[in-house]
Short mmCIF file of C-alpha atoms and ligand atoms in Angstrom, two decimals:
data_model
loop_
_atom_site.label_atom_id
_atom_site.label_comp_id
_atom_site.label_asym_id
_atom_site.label_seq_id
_atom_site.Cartn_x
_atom_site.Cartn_y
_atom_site.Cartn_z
CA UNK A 1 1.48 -10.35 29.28
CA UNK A 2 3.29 -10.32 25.90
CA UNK A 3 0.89 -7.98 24.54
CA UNK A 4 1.80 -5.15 26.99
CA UNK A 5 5.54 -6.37 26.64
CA UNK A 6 5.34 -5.90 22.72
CA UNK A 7 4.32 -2.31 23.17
CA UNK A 8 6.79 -1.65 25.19
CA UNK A 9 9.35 -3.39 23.32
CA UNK A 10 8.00 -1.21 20.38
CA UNK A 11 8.74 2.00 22.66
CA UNK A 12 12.49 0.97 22.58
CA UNK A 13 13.19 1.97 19.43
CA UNK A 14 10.54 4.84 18.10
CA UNK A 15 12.92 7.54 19.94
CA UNK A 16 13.94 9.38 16.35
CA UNK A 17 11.04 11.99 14.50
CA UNK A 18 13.46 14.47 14.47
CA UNK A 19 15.55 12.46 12.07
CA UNK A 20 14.12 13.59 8.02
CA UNK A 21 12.45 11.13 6.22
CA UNK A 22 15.73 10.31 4.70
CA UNK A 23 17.59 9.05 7.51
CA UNK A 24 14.83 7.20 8.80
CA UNK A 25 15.06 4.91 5.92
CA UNK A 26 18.01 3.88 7.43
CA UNK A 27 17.90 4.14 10.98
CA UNK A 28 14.75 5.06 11.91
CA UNK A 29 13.22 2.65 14.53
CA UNK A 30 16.31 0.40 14.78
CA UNK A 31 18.62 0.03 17.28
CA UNK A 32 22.23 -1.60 17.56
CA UNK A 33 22.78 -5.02 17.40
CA UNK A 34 24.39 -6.26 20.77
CA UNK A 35 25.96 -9.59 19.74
CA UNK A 36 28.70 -8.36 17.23
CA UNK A 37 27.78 -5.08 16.27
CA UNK A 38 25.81 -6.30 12.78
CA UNK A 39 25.26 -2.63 11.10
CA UNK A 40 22.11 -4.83 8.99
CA UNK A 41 19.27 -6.77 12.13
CA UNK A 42 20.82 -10.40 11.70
CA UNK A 43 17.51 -12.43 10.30
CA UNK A 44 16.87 -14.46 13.26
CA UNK A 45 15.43 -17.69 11.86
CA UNK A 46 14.26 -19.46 14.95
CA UNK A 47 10.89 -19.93 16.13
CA UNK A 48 11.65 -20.35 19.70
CA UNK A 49 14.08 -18.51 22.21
CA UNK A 50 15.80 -19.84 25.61
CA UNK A 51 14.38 -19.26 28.99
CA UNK A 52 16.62 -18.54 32.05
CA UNK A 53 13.59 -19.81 34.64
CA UNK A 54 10.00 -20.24 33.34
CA UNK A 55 8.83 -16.78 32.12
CA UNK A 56 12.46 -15.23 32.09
CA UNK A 57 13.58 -14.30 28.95
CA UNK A 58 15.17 -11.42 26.95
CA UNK A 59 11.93 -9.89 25.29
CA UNK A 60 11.54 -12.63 22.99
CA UNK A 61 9.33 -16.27 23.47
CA UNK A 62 7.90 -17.41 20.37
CA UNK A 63 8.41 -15.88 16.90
CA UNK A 64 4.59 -16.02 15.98
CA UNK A 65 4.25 -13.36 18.91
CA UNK A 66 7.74 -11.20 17.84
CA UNK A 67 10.56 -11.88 16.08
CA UNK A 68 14.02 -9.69 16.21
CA UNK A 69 13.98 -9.53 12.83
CA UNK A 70 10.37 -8.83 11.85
CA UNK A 71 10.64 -6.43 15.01
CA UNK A 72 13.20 -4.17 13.35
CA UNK A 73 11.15 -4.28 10.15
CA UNK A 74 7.87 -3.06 12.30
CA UNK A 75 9.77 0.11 13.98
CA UNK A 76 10.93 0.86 10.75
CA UNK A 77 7.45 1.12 9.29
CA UNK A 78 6.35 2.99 12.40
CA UNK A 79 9.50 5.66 12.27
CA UNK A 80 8.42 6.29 8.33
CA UNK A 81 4.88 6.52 8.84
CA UNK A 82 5.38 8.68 11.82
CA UNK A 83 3.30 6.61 13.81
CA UNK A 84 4.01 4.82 17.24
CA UNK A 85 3.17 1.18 16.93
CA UNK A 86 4.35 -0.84 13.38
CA UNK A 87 3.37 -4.39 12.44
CA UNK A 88 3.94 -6.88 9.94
CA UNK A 89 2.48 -9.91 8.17
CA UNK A 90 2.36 -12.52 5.86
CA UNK A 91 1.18 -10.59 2.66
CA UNK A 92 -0.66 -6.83 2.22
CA UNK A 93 -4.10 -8.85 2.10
CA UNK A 94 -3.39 -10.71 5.48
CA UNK A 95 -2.79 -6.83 7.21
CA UNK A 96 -6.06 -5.81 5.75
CA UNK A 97 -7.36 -8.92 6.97
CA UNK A 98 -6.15 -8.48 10.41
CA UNK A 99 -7.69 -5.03 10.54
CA UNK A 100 -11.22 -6.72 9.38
CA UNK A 101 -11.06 -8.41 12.23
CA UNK A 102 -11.54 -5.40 14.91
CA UNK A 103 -14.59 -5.29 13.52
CA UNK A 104 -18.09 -7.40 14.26
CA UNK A 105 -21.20 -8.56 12.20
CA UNK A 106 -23.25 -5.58 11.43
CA UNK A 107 -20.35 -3.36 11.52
CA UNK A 108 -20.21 -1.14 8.47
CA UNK A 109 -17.30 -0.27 6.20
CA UNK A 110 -17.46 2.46 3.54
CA UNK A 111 -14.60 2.05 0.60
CA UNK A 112 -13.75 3.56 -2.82
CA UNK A 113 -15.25 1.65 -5.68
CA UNK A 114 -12.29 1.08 -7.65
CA UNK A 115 -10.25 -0.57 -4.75
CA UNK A 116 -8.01 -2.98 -5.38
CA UNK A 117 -8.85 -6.34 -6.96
CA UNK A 118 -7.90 -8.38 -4.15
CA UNK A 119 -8.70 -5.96 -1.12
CA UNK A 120 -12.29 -6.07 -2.81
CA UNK A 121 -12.31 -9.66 -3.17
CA UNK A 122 -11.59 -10.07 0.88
CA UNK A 123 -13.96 -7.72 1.46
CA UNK A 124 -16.80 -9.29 -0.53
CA UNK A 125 -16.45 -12.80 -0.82
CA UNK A 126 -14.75 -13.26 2.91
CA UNK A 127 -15.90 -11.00 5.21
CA UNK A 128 -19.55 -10.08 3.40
CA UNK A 129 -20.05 -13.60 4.89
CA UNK A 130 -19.00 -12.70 8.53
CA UNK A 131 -21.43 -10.11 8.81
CA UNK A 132 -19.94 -7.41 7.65
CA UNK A 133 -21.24 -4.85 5.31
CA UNK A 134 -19.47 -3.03 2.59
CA UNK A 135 -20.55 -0.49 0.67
CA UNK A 136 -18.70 1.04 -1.89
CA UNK A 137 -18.69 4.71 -3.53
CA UNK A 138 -16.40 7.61 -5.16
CA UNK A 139 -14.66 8.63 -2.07
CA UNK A 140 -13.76 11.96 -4.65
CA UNK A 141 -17.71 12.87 -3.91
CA UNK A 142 -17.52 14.03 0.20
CA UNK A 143 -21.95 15.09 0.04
CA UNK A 144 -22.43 11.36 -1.34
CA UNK A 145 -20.25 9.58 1.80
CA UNK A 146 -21.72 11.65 4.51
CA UNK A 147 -25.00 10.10 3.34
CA UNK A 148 -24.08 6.80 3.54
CA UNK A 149 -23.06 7.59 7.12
CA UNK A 150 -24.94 5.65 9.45
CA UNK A 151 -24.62 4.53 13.08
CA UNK A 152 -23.17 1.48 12.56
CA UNK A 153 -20.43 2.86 9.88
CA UNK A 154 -16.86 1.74 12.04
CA UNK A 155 -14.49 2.47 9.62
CA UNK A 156 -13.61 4.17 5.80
CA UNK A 157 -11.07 2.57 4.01
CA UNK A 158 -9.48 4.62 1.45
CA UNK A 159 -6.43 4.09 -1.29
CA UNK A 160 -4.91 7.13 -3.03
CA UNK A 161 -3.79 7.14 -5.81
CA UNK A 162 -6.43 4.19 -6.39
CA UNK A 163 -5.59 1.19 -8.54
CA UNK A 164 -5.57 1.12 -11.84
CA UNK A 165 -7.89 4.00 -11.79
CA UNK A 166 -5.25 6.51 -10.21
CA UNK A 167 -8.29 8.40 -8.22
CA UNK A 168 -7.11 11.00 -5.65
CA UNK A 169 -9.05 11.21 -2.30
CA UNK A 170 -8.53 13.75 -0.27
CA UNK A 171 -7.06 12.23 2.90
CA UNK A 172 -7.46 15.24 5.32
CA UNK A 173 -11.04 15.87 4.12
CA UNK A 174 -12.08 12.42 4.66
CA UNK A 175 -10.47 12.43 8.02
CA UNK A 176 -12.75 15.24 9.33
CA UNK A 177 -15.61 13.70 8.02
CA UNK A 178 -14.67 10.31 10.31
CA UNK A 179 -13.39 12.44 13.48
CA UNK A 180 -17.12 14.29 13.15
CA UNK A 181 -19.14 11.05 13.05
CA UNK A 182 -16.34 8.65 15.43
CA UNK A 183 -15.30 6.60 12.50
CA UNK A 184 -11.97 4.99 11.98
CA UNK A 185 -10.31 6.02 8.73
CA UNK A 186 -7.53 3.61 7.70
CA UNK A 187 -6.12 4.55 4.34
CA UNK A 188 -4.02 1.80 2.02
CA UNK A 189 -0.77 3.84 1.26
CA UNK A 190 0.58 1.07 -1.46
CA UNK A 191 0.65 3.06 -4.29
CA UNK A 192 2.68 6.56 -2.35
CA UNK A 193 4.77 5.18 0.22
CA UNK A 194 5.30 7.21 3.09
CA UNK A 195 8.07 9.01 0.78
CA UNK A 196 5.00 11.02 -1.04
CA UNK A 197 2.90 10.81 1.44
CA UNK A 198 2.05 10.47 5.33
CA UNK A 199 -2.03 9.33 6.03
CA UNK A 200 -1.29 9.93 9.77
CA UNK A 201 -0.40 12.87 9.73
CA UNK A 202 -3.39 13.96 7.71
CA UNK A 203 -5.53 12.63 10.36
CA UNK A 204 -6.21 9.12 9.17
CA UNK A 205 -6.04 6.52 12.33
CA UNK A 206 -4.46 3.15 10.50
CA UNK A 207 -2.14 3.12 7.37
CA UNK A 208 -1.35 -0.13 5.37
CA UNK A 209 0.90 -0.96 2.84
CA UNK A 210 1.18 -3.94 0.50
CA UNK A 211 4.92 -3.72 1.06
CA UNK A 212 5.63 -6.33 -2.21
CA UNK A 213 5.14 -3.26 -3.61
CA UNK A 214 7.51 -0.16 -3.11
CA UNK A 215 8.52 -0.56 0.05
CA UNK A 216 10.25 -4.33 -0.65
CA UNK A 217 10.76 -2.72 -4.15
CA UNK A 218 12.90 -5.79 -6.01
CA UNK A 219 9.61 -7.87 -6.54
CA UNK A 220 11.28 -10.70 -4.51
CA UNK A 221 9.04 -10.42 -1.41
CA UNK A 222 5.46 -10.99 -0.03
CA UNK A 223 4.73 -8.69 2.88
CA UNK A 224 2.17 -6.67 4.73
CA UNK A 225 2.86 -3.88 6.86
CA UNK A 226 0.73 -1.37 9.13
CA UNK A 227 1.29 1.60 11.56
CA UNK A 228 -0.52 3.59 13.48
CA UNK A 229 -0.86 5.59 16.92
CA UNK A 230 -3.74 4.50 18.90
CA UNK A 231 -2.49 2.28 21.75
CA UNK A 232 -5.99 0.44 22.00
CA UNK A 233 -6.07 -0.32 18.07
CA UNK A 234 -2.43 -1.51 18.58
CA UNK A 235 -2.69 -3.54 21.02
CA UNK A 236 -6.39 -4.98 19.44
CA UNK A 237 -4.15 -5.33 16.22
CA UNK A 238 -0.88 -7.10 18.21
CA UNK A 239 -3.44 -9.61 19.64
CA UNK A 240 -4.86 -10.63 16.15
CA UNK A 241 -1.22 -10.68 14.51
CA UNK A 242 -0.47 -13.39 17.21
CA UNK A 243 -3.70 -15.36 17.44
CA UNK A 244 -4.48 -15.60 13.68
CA UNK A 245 -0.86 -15.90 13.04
CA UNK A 246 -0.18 -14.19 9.46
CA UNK A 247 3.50 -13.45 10.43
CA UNK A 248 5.86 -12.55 7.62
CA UNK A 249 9.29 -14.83 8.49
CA UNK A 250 12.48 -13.11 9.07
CA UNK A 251 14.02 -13.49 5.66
CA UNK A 252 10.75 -11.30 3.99
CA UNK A 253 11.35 -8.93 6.85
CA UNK A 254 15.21 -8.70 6.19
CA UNK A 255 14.41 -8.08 2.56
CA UNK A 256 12.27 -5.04 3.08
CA UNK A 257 14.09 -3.93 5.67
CA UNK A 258 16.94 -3.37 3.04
CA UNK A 259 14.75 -2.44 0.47
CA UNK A 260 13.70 0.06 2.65
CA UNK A 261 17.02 1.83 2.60
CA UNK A 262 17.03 2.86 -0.89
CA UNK A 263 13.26 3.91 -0.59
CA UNK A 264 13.47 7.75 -1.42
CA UNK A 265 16.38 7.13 -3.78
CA UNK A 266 14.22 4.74 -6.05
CA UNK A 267 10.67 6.65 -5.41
CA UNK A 268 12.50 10.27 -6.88
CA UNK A 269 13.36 7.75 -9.61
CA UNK A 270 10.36 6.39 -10.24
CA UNK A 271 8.29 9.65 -9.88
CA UNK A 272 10.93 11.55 -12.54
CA UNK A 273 10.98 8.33 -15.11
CA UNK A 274 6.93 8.54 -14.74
CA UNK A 275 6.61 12.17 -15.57
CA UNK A 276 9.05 11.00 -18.67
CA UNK A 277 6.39 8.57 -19.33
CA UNK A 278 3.66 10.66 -19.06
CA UNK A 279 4.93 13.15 -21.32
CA UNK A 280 5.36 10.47 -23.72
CA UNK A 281 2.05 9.46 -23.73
CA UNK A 282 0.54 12.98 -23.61
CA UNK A 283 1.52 13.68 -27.14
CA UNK A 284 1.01 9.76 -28.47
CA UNK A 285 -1.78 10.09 -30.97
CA UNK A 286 -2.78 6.22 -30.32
CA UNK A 287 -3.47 7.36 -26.99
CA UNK A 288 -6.74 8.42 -25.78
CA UNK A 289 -7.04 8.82 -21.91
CA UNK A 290 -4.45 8.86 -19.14
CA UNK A 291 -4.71 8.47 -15.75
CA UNK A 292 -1.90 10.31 -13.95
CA UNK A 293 -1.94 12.52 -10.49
CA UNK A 294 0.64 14.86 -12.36
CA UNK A 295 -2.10 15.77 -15.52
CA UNK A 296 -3.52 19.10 -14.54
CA UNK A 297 -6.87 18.13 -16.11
CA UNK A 298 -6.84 15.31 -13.55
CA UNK A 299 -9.93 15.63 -11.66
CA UNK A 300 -7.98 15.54 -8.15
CA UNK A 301 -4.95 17.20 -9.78
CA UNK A 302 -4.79 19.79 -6.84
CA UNK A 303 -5.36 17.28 -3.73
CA UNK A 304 -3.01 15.53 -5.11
CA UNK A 305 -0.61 18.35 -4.58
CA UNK A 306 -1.19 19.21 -1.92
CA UNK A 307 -1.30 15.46 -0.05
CA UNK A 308 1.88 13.93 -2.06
CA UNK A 309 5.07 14.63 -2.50
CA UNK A 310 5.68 13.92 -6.06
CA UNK A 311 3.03 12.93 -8.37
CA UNK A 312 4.59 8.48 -8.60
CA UNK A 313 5.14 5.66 -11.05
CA UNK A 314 1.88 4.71 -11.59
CA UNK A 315 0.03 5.56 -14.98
CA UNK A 316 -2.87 3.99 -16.84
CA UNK A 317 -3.69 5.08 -20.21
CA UNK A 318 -6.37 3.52 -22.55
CA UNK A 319 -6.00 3.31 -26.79
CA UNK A 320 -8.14 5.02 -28.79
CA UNK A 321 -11.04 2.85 -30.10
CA UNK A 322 -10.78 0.73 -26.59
CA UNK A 323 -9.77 -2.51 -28.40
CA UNK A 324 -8.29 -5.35 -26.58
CA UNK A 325 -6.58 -7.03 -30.08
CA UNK A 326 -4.15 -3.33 -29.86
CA UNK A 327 -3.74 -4.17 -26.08
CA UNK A 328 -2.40 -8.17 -26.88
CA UNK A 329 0.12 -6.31 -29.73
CA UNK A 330 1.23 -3.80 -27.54
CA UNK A 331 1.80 -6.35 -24.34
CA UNK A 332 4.27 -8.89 -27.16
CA UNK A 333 6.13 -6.09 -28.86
CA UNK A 334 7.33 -4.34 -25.44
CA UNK A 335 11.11 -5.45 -24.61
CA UNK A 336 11.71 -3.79 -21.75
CA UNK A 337 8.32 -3.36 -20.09
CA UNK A 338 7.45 -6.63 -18.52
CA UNK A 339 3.70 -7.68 -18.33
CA UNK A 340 3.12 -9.27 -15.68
CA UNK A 341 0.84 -8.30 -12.24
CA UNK A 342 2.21 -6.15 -8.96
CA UNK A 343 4.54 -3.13 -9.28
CA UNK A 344 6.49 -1.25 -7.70
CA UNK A 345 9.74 -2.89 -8.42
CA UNK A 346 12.89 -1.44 -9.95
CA UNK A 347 11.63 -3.13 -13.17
CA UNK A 348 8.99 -1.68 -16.18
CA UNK A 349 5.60 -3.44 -15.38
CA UNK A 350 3.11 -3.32 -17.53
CA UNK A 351 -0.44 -4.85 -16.59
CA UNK A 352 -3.82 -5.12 -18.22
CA UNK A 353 -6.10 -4.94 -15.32
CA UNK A 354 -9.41 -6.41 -16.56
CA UNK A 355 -7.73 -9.74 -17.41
CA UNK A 356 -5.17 -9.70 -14.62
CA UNK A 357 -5.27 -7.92 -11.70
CA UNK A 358 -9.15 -7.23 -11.53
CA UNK A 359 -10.56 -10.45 -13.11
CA UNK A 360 -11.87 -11.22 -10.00
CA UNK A 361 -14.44 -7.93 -10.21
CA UNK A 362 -17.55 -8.42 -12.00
CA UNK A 363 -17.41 -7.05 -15.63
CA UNK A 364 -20.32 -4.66 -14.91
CA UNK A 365 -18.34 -3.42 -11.96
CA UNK A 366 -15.18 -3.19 -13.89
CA UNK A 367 -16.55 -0.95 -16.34
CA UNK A 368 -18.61 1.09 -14.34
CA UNK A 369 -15.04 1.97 -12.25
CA UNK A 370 -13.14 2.62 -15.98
CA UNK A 371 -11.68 -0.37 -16.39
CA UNK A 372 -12.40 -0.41 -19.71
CA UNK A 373 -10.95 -3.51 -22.31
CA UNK A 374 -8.27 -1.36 -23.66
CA UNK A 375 -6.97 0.31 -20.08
CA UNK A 376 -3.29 -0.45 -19.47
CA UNK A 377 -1.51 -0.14 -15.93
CA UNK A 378 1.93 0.76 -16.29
CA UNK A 379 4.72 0.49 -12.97
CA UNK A 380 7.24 2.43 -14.16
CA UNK A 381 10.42 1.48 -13.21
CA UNK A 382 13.80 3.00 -12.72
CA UNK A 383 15.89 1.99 -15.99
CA UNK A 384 16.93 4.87 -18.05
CA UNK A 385 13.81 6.87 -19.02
CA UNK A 386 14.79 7.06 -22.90
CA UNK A 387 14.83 3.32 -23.07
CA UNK A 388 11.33 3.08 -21.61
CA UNK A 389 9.75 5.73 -23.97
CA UNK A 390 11.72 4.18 -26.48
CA UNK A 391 9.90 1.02 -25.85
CA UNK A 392 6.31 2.22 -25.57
CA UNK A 393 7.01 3.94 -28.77
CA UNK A 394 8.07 1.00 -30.46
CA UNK A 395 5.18 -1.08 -29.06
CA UNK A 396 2.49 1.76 -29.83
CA UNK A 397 3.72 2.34 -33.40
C1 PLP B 1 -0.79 -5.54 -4.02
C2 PLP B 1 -1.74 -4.71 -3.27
C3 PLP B 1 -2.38 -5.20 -2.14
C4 PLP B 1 -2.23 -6.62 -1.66
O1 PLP B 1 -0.94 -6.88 -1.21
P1 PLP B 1 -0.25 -8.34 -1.25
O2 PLP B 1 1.07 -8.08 -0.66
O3 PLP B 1 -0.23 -8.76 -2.69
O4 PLP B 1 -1.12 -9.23 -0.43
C5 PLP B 1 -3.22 -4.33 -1.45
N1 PLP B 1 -3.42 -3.06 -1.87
C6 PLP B 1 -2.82 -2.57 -2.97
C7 PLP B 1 -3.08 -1.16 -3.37
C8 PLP B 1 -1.97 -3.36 -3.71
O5 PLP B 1 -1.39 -2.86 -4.81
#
């Protein structure tokens, strides 16, 4: 059965949580190339792999079901996320999709209302259709979710820091509340990494990254990742990866795989260029709110913490008097900044998430959640900090 043999293959190289978090970057979850002793996993571009005798191989049959390559990039995920079982797909939206699928019509599914675009897109205009029922709320607020509680809730899907709206949820708090009434809690770790922060271990059952994001980091890749612990869910999870087929290819998984390497290095950078940022934009008169897990006055300030590492590269901010004409002549006079959607990258983003990345919610839900027609996303980047305040300032004044 390959599904039993992928576990087990998985087993092979998960032998390292002693290693620190920045060693497993590296080498956590790999193991040596046997051909010629390639220090990088060669990306094995072949769908297919010899037989000796029908059924006889070496681990490998089909590269929808595993791939060397993609393999490598899975243990990885699993070593960082401290988790047993790692797997990877197509795009971040194709992992969330997979874990949709454990689920079955009448199922419930509790989120945070200001989820990302695209997740709530899936969620809504997909699965809604399927059967299953979504119901969305401010995960900050623990009294209001235990009332949505019901017997058919399956599963809580949380993102922290959310997106654009940089809302903390408190991870370990949440998880109690799902152990208490046997719900799954699967948390959407885009925005942290497993650098500033480990759902697992604070009790959540499935973690997912959009790793374009962070984890790629050199906006050159599509990819979806997930880990987690819970043989059953993994194996549930392994059988959807190969029967719906949303593989990433080897190349994508080479490419995180050695974006991966650098991931603490460019994450301290990030984090210390976006308290730069912050500061920046603390004291910038044009500037009326910011979102930012590093403000003290931020409502989750504390959770925040005491769940992540370092406080990240994400910050929103909205311009006094919430026009949209000072957001168009900010966007053209930025020169290093580029707008554009995603983050994460090395580069400055900048994003104006009620035209771009959440066009697809409905206005009444986008300003409800704060996304207001003068709130700007920015991905701050790892270029030399004075340049990018240097910019802003430019662009603001
Ligand atoms: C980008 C993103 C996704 C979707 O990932 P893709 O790789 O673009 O499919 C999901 N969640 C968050 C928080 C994201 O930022």
């Amino acid at each position: 059965m390959y599904i039993s043999r992928t576990l087990s293959n998985h087993a092979r190289g998960i032998n390292n949580r002693i290693m620190k978090f920045n060693t497993k970057v590296i080498h956590g979850g790999q193991i040596k190339e046997k051909g010629y002793g390639a220090v990088m996993p060669p990306i094995y571009q072949t769908s297919t792999y010899a037989q000796s005798e029908p059924g006889v191989h070496e681990g490998y049959e089909y590269s929808r079901t595993q791939n060397p390559t993609r393999h490598a990039l899975e243990n990885s995920i699993a070593s960082l996320e401290n988790a047993k079982y790692g797997l990877a797909f197509s795009s971040g939206l194709s992992a969330i999709d997979a874990i949709l699928k454990l689920f079955k019509p009448g199922d419930e599914i509790i989120s945070t209302h200001d989820l990302y675009g695209g997740s709530y897109r899936l969620f809504n205009k997909i699965y809604k259709k399927y059967g299953l029922k979504f119901i969305f709320e401010d995960l900050k607020d623990l009294e209001k979710v235990e009332k949505l509680i019901t017997p058919k809730t399956k599963l809580i899907w949380v993102e922290t820091p959310t997106n654009p709206m940089i809302n903390v949820i408190d991870i370990a708090a949440i998880s109690e509340l799902c152990k208490k009434n046997n719900i799954l809690l699967g948390v959407d770790n885009t925005f942290s990494t497993p650098y500033l922060q480990r759902p697992l271990d604070l009790g959540a059952d499935i973690v997912m990254h959009s790793g374009t994001k962070y984890l790629a980091g050199h906006s050159d890749v599509i990819i979806g990742l997930i880990a987690l612990n819970d043989e059953k869910i993994a194996e549930n999870l392994f059988f959807i990866q190969n029967s719906s087929g949303a593989i990433c290819g080897p190349m994508d998984a080479f490419l995180t795989l050695r974006g991966i390497k650098t991931l603490h290095v460019r994450m301290d950078r990030h984090c210390s260029n976006g308290e730069k940022v912050f500061e920046y934009l603390k004291q910038c008169k044009k500037v009326e709110k910011i979102y930012w897990p590093g403000l003290e006055s931020h409502p989750n300030h504390l959770v925040a913490k005491k769940q992540m590492k370092k406080f990240g590269g994400m910050i929103s901010f909205t311009f006094a008097g919430n026009m949209y004409s000072d957001v168009v002549k900010f966007t053209k006079k930025l020169k290093v900044f580029t707008l554009a959607e995603s983050l994460g990258g090395v580069e400055s983003l900048v994003n104006h998430p009620a035209t771009m990345t959440h066009a697809s919610m409905p206005k009444k839900d986008r300003e409800r959640n704060g996304i207001t027609e003068s709130l700007i996303r920015l991905s701050v980047g790892i270029e030399d900090s004075a340049d990018l305040v240097n910019d802003l300032d430019k662009a603001i004044n």
